[in-house]
Coordinates of C-alpha atoms in Angstrom, one line a residue:
N226 CA 6.7 -14.4 20.8
A227 CA 8.6 -13.7 23.8
K228 CA 10.6 -10.4 25.1
M229 CA 12.6 -9.4 28.4
F230 CA 13.3 -6.2 28.8
R231 CA 15.5 -4.4 31.3
I232 CA 14.8 -1.2 32.8
L233 CA 17.6 0.8 33.1
Q234 CA 16.5 4.4 33.2
P235 CA 13.0 6.1 33.8
Q236 CA 12.4 7.0 30.3
A237 CA 12.4 3.0 29.4
L238 CA 9.6 2.9 31.9
Q239 CA 7.4 3.3 28.7
A240 CA 8.1 -0.5 27.8
G241 CA 5.4 -1.3 30.4
N242 CA 2.7 -0.1 27.9
I243 CA 1.9 -3.3 26.3
G244 CA -0.3 -3.5 23.6
F245 CA -0.5 -6.1 20.2
T246 CA -2.9 -6.1 17.7
W247 CA -4.5 -9.0 15.6
N248 CA -7.2 -10.1 13.3
P249 CA -9.8 -11.6 14.8
A250 CA -11.0 -13.9 12.0
A251 CA -7.5 -15.9 12.2
G252 CA -8.0 -17.0 15.8
S253 CA -7.4 -15.5 19.5
P254 CA -4.1 -14.6 20.8
Q255 CA -2.8 -16.6 23.7
I256 CA -0.8 -14.7 26.7
H257 CA 1.7 -17.3 28.2
A258 CA 3.2 -15.0 30.7
L259 CA 3.7 -11.4 31.9
R260 CA 5.7 -11.2 34.6
I261 CA 8.2 -8.5 36.5
H262 CA 11.4 -10.0 37.4
R263 CA 12.7 -7.7 40.5
G264 CA 16.0 -9.2 42.3
S265 CA 15.0 -12.7 43.5
R266 CA 11.2 -11.9 43.1
V267 CA 8.9 -12.9 40.8
I268 CA 5.9 -10.8 40.1
D269 CA 3.1 -12.4 37.9
V270 CA 1.3 -9.2 36.4
L271 CA -1.9 -11.0 35.3
E272 CA -2.9 -11.7 38.9
Q273 CA -3.3 -7.7 39.3
T274 CA -4.7 -6.7 36.4
S275 CA -5.9 -7.7 32.8
F276 CA -5.7 -6.6 29.3
E277 CA -8.4 -4.3 28.0
V278 CA -9.6 -5.5 24.0
L279 CA -10.2 -2.5 21.7
R280 CA -11.4 -2.1 18.5
R281 CA -10.2 1.3 17.4
E282 CA -10.4 1.2 13.2
D283 CA -7.6 4.0 13.4
Q284 CA -7.4 4.1 10.0
L285 CA -11.1 5.3 9.6
E286 CA -10.5 8.9 8.2
M287 CA -8.4 7.1 5.3
A288 CA -11.4 5.0 4.4
V289 CA -10.1 1.8 6.0
L290 CA -12.1 -0.8 7.9
D291 CA -10.0 -3.5 9.1
G292 CA -11.4 -5.2 11.7
L293 CA -8.6 -5.5 13.9
L294 CA -8.4 -5.9 17.8
T295 CA -5.8 -4.7 20.2
A296 CA -5.1 -5.6 23.5
T297 CA -3.8 -3.0 26.0
L298 CA -2.6 -3.0 29.4
Q299 CA -0.8 -0.7 31.5
V300 CA 2.1 -2.8 33.7
P301 CA 1.4 -1.4 37.4
D302 CA 4.3 -0.9 39.5
L303 CA 7.2 -1.0 37.1
R304 CA 10.4 0.3 38.4
V305 CA 13.8 1.3 37.0
G306 CA 15.9 -2.0 37.7
D307 CA 13.0 -4.4 36.8
D308 CA 13.1 -6.9 34.1
L309 CA 10.1 -7.2 32.3
E310 CA 9.0 -10.7 30.8
I311 CA 6.3 -11.2 28.3
E312 CA 5.5 -14.4 26.3
F313 CA 2.4 -14.4 23.8
T314 CA 1.1 -16.0 20.4
L315 CA -0.6 -14.2 17.9
P316 CA -2.5 -16.4 15.0
T317 CA -1.6 -14.8 11.6
N318 CA -3.1 -17.6 9.5
D319 CA -5.5 -15.5 6.7
P320 CA -8.9 -17.4 6.9
T321 CA -8.7 -17.3 2.8
L322 CA -5.5 -18.9 2.8
G323 CA -6.4 -21.6 5.9
A324 CA -3.5 -23.8 6.2
T325 CA -1.6 -22.8 3.2
S326 CA 1.4 -20.0 5.1
S327 CA 3.8 -17.6 3.4
G328 CA 5.7 -15.0 4.7
L329 CA 8.9 -13.9 6.7
L330 CA 11.0 -13.5 9.6
A331 CA 13.6 -10.8 9.9
I332 CA 15.9 -8.6 12.6
A333 CA 15.9 -4.9 11.3
D334 CA 19.1 -2.8 10.4
A335 CA 19.0 -1.1 13.2
P336 CA 17.9 -2.9 16.1
P337 CA 18.2 -1.5 20.1
E338 CA 21.0 -3.5 22.0
G339 CA 19.5 -7.0 23.3
R340 CA 19.5 -10.6 22.4
F341 CA 17.3 -11.8 19.8
R342 CA 16.2 -15.2 18.7
I343 CA 14.2 -16.0 15.8
E344 CA 12.7 -19.2 14.9
L345 CA 10.6 -20.9 12.5
Q346 CA 9.1 -24.2 13.4
W347 CA 6.8 -26.8 11.4
E348 CA 5.1 -30.2 12.2
D349 CA 6.1 -33.3 10.7
G350 CA 5.4 -33.4 6.8
Q351 CA 4.7 -30.0 6.7
K352 CA 8.1 -28.4 6.1
P353 CA 7.6 -25.4 3.8
T354 CA 10.1 -24.0 1.1
T355 CA 12.5 -21.8 3.0
R356 CA 15.5 -19.1 2.1
I357 CA 17.9 -17.6 4.2
T358 CA 19.5 -14.4 3.3
D359 CA 23.3 -14.5 3.1
D360 CA 23.9 -12.5 6.5
F361 CA 21.8 -15.3 8.2
A362 CA 23.4 -18.2 6.5
E363 CA 26.3 -19.1 8.7
D364 CA 24.8 -18.2 12.0
A365 CA 21.4 -20.1 11.3
R366 CA 20.7 -23.3 12.8
M367 CA 18.7 -25.8 10.9
T368 CA 17.4 -28.9 12.5
D369 CA 14.5 -31.5 11.4
G370 CA 11.6 -29.2 12.4
A371 CA 13.1 -25.6 12.8
I372 CA 15.6 -23.3 11.8
A373 CA 16.5 -20.6 14.2
V374 CA 19.2 -17.5 14.5
S375 CA 20.4 -16.1 17.9
Y376 CA 22.3 -12.8 18.3
D377 CA 23.7 -10.9 21.1
N378 CA 23.6 -7.1 20.2
P379 CA 23.4 -7.9 16.8
P380 CA 25.1 -4.9 14.3
T381 CA 23.8 -2.0 12.5
L382 CA 23.8 -2.6 8.9
I383 CA 24.0 0.4 6.6
P384 CA 22.5 -0.9 2.9
P385 CA 24.1 1.1 0.0
R386 CA 23.0 4.3 -0.6
D387 CA 20.4 4.7 -3.2
A388 CA 20.8 1.4 -4.5
P389 CA 17.5 -0.4 -5.4
A390 CA 15.1 -2.3 -2.8
R391 CA 16.6 -5.4 -3.3
F392 CA 20.3 -4.2 -1.6
V393 CA 18.2 -3.6 1.4
W394 CA 16.9 -7.0 1.8
N395 CA 18.9 -8.3 5.1
R396 CA 18.7 -10.2 8.0
V397 CA 15.8 -12.4 6.4
I398 CA 14.0 -15.6 6.7
E399 CA 11.2 -16.2 4.2
F400 CA 9.0 -19.4 4.3
S401 CA 6.4 -20.7 1.8
D402 CA 3.8 -23.5 1.0
F403 CA 3.4 -22.2 -2.4
D404 CA 5.6 -24.0 -4.7
S405 CA 5.5 -21.3 -7.3
W406 CA 4.0 -18.4 -8.4
S407 CA 1.8 -20.2 -10.5
A408 CA 0.0 -21.7 -7.6
V409 CA -0.5 -18.2 -6.1
S410 CA -1.9 -16.8 -9.3
R411 CA -4.4 -19.8 -9.7
R412 CA -5.5 -19.5 -6.1
F413 CA -6.4 -15.8 -6.2
D414 CA -7.5 -16.3 -10.0
S415 CA -10.5 -18.2 -8.5
L416 CA -11.5 -16.1 -5.8
F417 CA -11.8 -13.1 -8.3
R418 CA -13.7 -15.2 -11.1
D419 CA -16.1 -15.9 -8.2
A420 CA -16.8 -12.2 -7.1
A421 CA -17.1 -11.0 -10.9
T422 CA -19.4 -13.5 -11.6
L423 CA -23.2 -11.5 -11.7
A424 CA -26.6 -13.2 -10.5
P425 CA -28.7 -13.6 -13.5
D426 CA -30.9 -10.5 -12.2
S427 CA -28.3 -8.6 -11.9
P428 CA -28.7 -4.6 -12.2
L429 CA -25.2 -4.5 -13.5
R430 CA -26.2 -6.4 -16.7
E431 CA -28.2 -3.3 -17.2
E432 CA -25.3 -0.9 -16.6
A433 CA -23.4 -3.0 -18.8
A434 CA -26.4 -2.6 -21.8
I435 CA -26.4 0.9 -21.6
I436 CA -22.8 1.3 -21.8
A437 CA -22.8 -0.7 -25.1
E438 CA -25.4 1.2 -26.6
T439 CA -24.4 4.7 -25.9
H440 CA -20.5 3.9 -27.1
S441 CA -19.2 2.6 -30.0
D442 CA -15.9 0.9 -29.7
D443 CA -14.5 -1.5 -27.1
L444 CA -11.8 1.2 -25.9
A445 CA -14.9 3.8 -25.3
R446 CA -16.7 0.9 -23.8
A447 CA -14.2 -0.2 -21.3
Q448 CA -13.1 3.7 -20.4
A449 CA -16.7 4.2 -19.4
A450 CA -17.1 1.0 -17.4
L451 CA -13.8 2.2 -15.5
K452 CA -15.6 5.6 -14.7
L453 CA -18.7 4.1 -13.6
V454 CA -16.4 2.1 -10.6
Q455 CA -14.5 5.1 -10.1
Q456 CA -17.4 7.4 -9.5
Q457 CA -20.3 5.4 -8.4
V458 CA -18.5 3.1 -6.1
R459 CA -16.8 4.9 -3.2
Y460 CA -13.1 3.5 -2.0
V461 CA -13.5 1.9 1.6
F462 CA -10.7 -0.7 2.7
V463 CA -12.6 -3.8 3.4
G464 CA -10.7 -6.1 5.4
L465 CA -13.6 -7.8 7.6
N466 CA -14.6 -11.3 7.9
G467 CA -11.5 -12.8 6.1
G468 CA -11.2 -9.7 3.7
N469 CA -8.2 -9.0 3.7
Y470 CA -7.8 -11.3 0.6
T471 CA -11.0 -12.1 -0.3
P472 CA -13.1 -9.9 -2.9
A473 CA -16.5 -9.1 -2.2
S474 CA -18.7 -9.9 -4.9
A475 CA -19.5 -7.1 -7.9
D476 CA -23.1 -7.5 -7.0
E477 CA -22.4 -6.8 -3.1
T478 CA -19.8 -4.0 -4.3
W479 CA -22.5 -2.3 -6.7
Q480 CA -25.6 -2.5 -4.2
R481 CA -23.8 -0.8 -1.0
R482 CA -22.1 1.2 -3.6
Y483 CA -18.9 1.0 -1.9
G484 CA -15.5 -1.2 -2.0
D485 CA -11.6 -2.1 -1.9
C486 CA -9.2 -2.4 -4.8
K487 CA -10.7 -6.1 -5.0
G488 CA -14.2 -5.2 -4.9
K489 CA -14.1 -2.6 -7.2
T490 CA -11.6 -5.0 -9.3
A491 CA -14.3 -7.7 -9.5
M492 CA -16.9 -5.3 -10.8
L493 CA -14.9 -4.0 -13.3
L494 CA -13.9 -7.3 -14.5
A495 CA -17.7 -8.5 -14.2
L496 CA -18.7 -5.4 -16.8
L497 CA -15.6 -6.0 -19.2
A498 CA -17.1 -9.6 -19.3
E499 CA -20.9 -8.0 -20.2
L500 CA -19.2 -6.0 -23.2
G501 CA -17.1 -9.1 -24.3
I502 CA -13.5 -7.5 -23.5
E503 CA -10.9 -10.0 -22.5
A504 CA -9.2 -8.9 -18.9
E505 CA -7.5 -10.1 -16.3
P506 CA -6.7 -8.9 -12.2
V507 CA -3.2 -8.2 -11.6
L508 CA -1.4 -8.2 -8.2
V509 CA 0.9 -4.8 -7.6
N510 CA 2.4 -2.9 -4.6
N511 CA 1.6 0.6 -4.2
S512 CA 3.6 0.7 -0.7
I513 CA 7.3 -0.4 -1.6
S514 CA 9.4 -0.9 -4.6
S515 CA 8.6 -4.4 -6.0
D516 CA 12.1 -4.5 -7.0
G517 CA 13.5 -7.7 -6.3
F518 CA 10.6 -9.5 -6.2
D519 CA 11.4 -12.1 -8.6
M520 CA 14.2 -13.4 -5.7
R521 CA 11.5 -13.6 -3.1
L522 CA 9.6 -16.8 -2.7
P523 CA 6.0 -17.1 -3.3
N524 CA 4.3 -14.8 -1.2
P525 CA 1.0 -13.1 -2.0
G526 CA 1.8 -11.0 1.1
L527 CA 4.4 -8.9 -1.0
F528 CA 1.4 -7.4 -3.1
D529 CA -1.1 -5.0 -1.6
H530 CA -3.4 -3.7 -4.3
V531 CA -5.3 -5.4 -7.7
I532 CA -5.8 -3.5 -10.6
V533 CA -7.2 -4.8 -14.1
R534 CA -5.2 -5.3 -17.5
A535 CA -7.6 -5.5 -20.2
R536 CA -7.0 -6.6 -24.1
I537 CA -8.7 -4.1 -26.5
D538 CA -7.5 -4.0 -30.1
G539 CA -4.6 -5.8 -29.7
E540 CA -3.4 -3.9 -27.4
D541 CA -2.7 -4.1 -23.4
Y542 CA -4.7 -1.4 -21.3
W543 CA -4.3 -0.6 -17.6
F544 CA -7.2 0.1 -15.3
D545 CA -7.5 1.1 -11.8
G546 CA -10.9 1.3 -10.2
T547 CA -9.6 2.8 -7.0
M548 CA -8.3 6.4 -8.8
P549 CA -10.5 9.2 -9.3
P550 CA -12.6 9.3 -12.6
V551 CA -10.1 11.7 -14.0
I552 CA -8.0 8.8 -14.5
K553 CA -8.5 6.8 -17.3
A554 CA -7.1 3.2 -18.7
A555 CA -3.7 3.5 -20.2
R556 CA -1.4 1.5 -22.2
R557 CA 1.0 1.6 -18.8
P558 CA -0.3 1.2 -15.5
F559 CA -0.4 4.8 -13.9
F560 CA 2.2 4.1 -11.0
G561 CA 5.7 2.6 -12.6
Y562 CA 5.5 -1.3 -11.1
K563 CA 8.3 -3.5 -11.8
W564 CA 7.0 -6.9 -11.0
V565 CA 3.9 -8.0 -11.0
L566 CA 1.4 -11.1 -10.9
P567 CA -1.5 -11.6 -13.4
L568 CA -4.2 -13.8 -12.3
A569 CA -5.1 -16.8 -14.6
Q570 CA -6.9 -19.8 -14.0
A571 CA -4.2 -21.8 -15.4
G572 CA -1.7 -19.9 -13.5
K573 CA 0.9 -17.1 -14.8
D574 CA 4.4 -16.5 -13.4
I575 CA 5.4 -13.4 -11.7
E576 CA 5.8 -10.7 -14.6
R577 CA 8.5 -8.0 -15.3
L578 CA 6.7 -4.8 -17.0
P579 CA 9.4 -3.2 -19.2
D580 CA 10.8 -0.2 -19.0
R581 CA 9.4 2.5 -21.1
P582 CA 10.2 6.7 -21.3
F583 CA 7.5 8.9 -20.7
D584 CA 5.1 9.9 -23.8
L585 CA 5.0 13.6 -22.3
P586 CA 6.9 15.3 -19.7
Q587 CA 6.2 14.7 -16.1
E588 CA 6.7 18.3 -14.8
M589 CA 6.8 21.6 -16.7
G590 CA 6.8 25.2 -15.9
M591 CA 6.4 27.9 -17.6
M592 CA 6.6 32.0 -16.9
E593 CA 5.3 34.9 -18.9
I594 CA 6.9 38.3 -17.8
D595 CA 5.3 41.5 -18.7
A596 CA 8.1 44.0 -17.8
R597 CA 6.7 46.9 -19.9
A598 CA 6.8 48.8 -16.9
G599 CA 10.7 48.9 -16.6
F600 CA 13.2 46.8 -15.2
D601 CA 13.4 48.1 -11.5
E602 CA 9.7 47.9 -10.7
P603 CA 7.5 44.6 -10.4
A604 CA 6.6 42.7 -13.5
R605 CA 3.8 40.8 -14.3
V606 CA 3.9 37.6 -14.1
V607 CA 1.8 34.5 -15.7
Y608 CA 3.4 31.4 -14.3
T609 CA 2.0 28.1 -15.0
T610 CA 2.9 24.7 -13.4
V611 CA 2.2 21.3 -15.2
T612 CA 2.6 18.2 -13.3
R613 CA 1.8 14.7 -14.3
G614 CA 2.1 11.0 -12.5
G615 CA 1.6 10.6 -8.7
A616 CA 2.4 14.3 -8.0
A617 CA -0.3 15.5 -10.3
L618 CA -2.9 13.1 -8.7
Q619 CA -1.9 14.5 -5.2
E620 CA -2.2 18.1 -6.4
Y621 CA -5.7 17.1 -8.1
L622 CA -6.7 15.3 -4.4
Q623 CA -6.0 18.5 -2.6
F624 CA -6.9 21.3 -5.1
T625 CA -10.4 19.8 -5.6
S626 CA -10.9 18.9 -2.1
V627 CA -12.0 22.3 -2.0
S628 CA -14.0 24.8 -4.2
A629 CA -12.4 26.8 -7.1
S630 CA -13.0 30.3 -4.8
Q631 CA -11.3 28.8 -1.5
L632 CA -8.5 27.2 -3.3
E633 CA -7.8 31.2 -4.8
S634 CA -8.2 32.7 -1.5
A635 CA -6.1 30.0 0.3
L636 CA -3.1 30.4 -2.4
I637 CA -3.4 34.2 -2.4
G638 CA -3.1 34.5 1.3
Q639 CA -0.1 32.1 1.4
L640 CA 2.1 33.5 -1.5
S641 CA 1.3 37.6 -1.5
G642 CA 3.8 38.9 -0.1
S643 CA 6.4 36.7 -0.6
P644 CA 9.9 36.5 -2.0
T645 CA 8.7 35.5 -5.3
W646 CA 5.2 37.6 -5.5
D647 CA 4.5 41.2 -4.3
E648 CA 0.8 40.6 -4.8
V649 CA -1.4 37.3 -6.6
E650 CA -4.3 38.2 -8.6
K651 CA -6.0 35.1 -9.7
V652 CA -5.7 31.5 -9.4
D653 CA -6.9 29.2 -12.1
Y654 CA -6.6 25.3 -11.5
R655 CA -7.5 22.4 -13.5
F656 CA -7.2 18.8 -14.4
D657 CA -6.8 17.7 -18.2
R658 CA -8.1 14.3 -18.7
E659 CA -6.8 13.5 -21.8
T660 CA -3.2 14.4 -21.2
Q661 CA -3.5 13.5 -17.4
A662 CA -1.9 16.7 -16.5
S663 CA -2.9 18.7 -13.2
I664 CA -1.9 22.6 -14.5
L665 CA -2.3 25.5 -12.1
T666 CA -2.1 29.0 -13.6
I667 CA -1.1 31.8 -10.9
T668 CA -1.2 35.5 -12.2
G669 CA 0.2 38.4 -10.5
T670 CA 3.0 40.8 -10.2
G671 CA 6.4 40.3 -8.4
P672 CA 10.2 41.3 -8.5
V673 CA 12.3 39.4 -11.1
D674 CA 15.5 38.3 -11.0
W675 CA 17.1 39.3 -14.4
E676 CA 20.2 37.5 -13.5
D677 CA 18.8 34.0 -14.2
Y678 CA 17.2 35.3 -17.4

């Protein structure tokens, strides 16, 4: 990376707060230059000061251990009118994949003014498969060993409003050493196959035997295995020592009682195998829409989560070991994924999940009004909301993080005396596991706008 900033106003001096982050398992960064250009003078910043390296774990409160290191430096004596130049190389190859690379280079839709150049280079005999979006095609310069695009003050792009995600894929150069999605599937299946192999004396074999003895059919046994993974293994992302892609083994995850989606998936696969239930890991994306993934080059970085699909009594069931134990296996994934990648020893292609209407309403509100005191008096109201899906999960995590009395006290204090409620008398909350519904009931008195009824 090479950047040059011209400091035109005092607010721009913050450009002197230099910082970058890298995964130490991928290698060490190199700082090639850090200079201030002031008129005819060139000041070498690294002769005066040096970077400080920190391991911050800034997502620790979100149960994320990524092991990333951050180098930071405050450029001394930076002034308005200076040009600040920095050149550095960051290693990005993942230790799990080694020399097999994939990824993308892009210019944002709304970049700041300036001169931009992105370039993809490769050694002889290592040319990856590449794909360039149409808006780059005319400006891209291609040689035997590189693709480069340069712009001065690239214009702001305004994607179509409310359009599917594939329509906001602009100004991108993709590259991949994988020749197909099946190759990605095979590569990662081997990782999970190894991780799900239990030791001969593994305590998980005994856990599976207990589940088999106490449940009479495969679906009940699979649900019990899922609940064990959800309830007895704390969810912590572990990205240390190449763990970004490599799953911890099922035995290790059970022994330490914490794991990320990969470790929990390996453990669940091991339990299901012991129970004689056919299952496979499936890569999905929880952070962005997967719309348009079928138009992308094979790239495991497009996926950020892994779940399990099992075949039981001729039907597919989806399991997510990172969910709280009230979220059971179901005939459809909990979140509405469009494109997923099943992992298999023989390899599988990226798969489009069918669109299906919900079996039950995702949101409902029911109000009981007792106005026997008269239409001009506050009515006694019982208001119940029923929520499913992602909103239900959010409510469950929020409302069950405190005791029932604490929740009731908080909502009474928040709602009493509001335009909707004169007084809240009682609050009841429960999560119905059978219908996967978050149910909140509020009882109290309040005004009623009869013109709405």
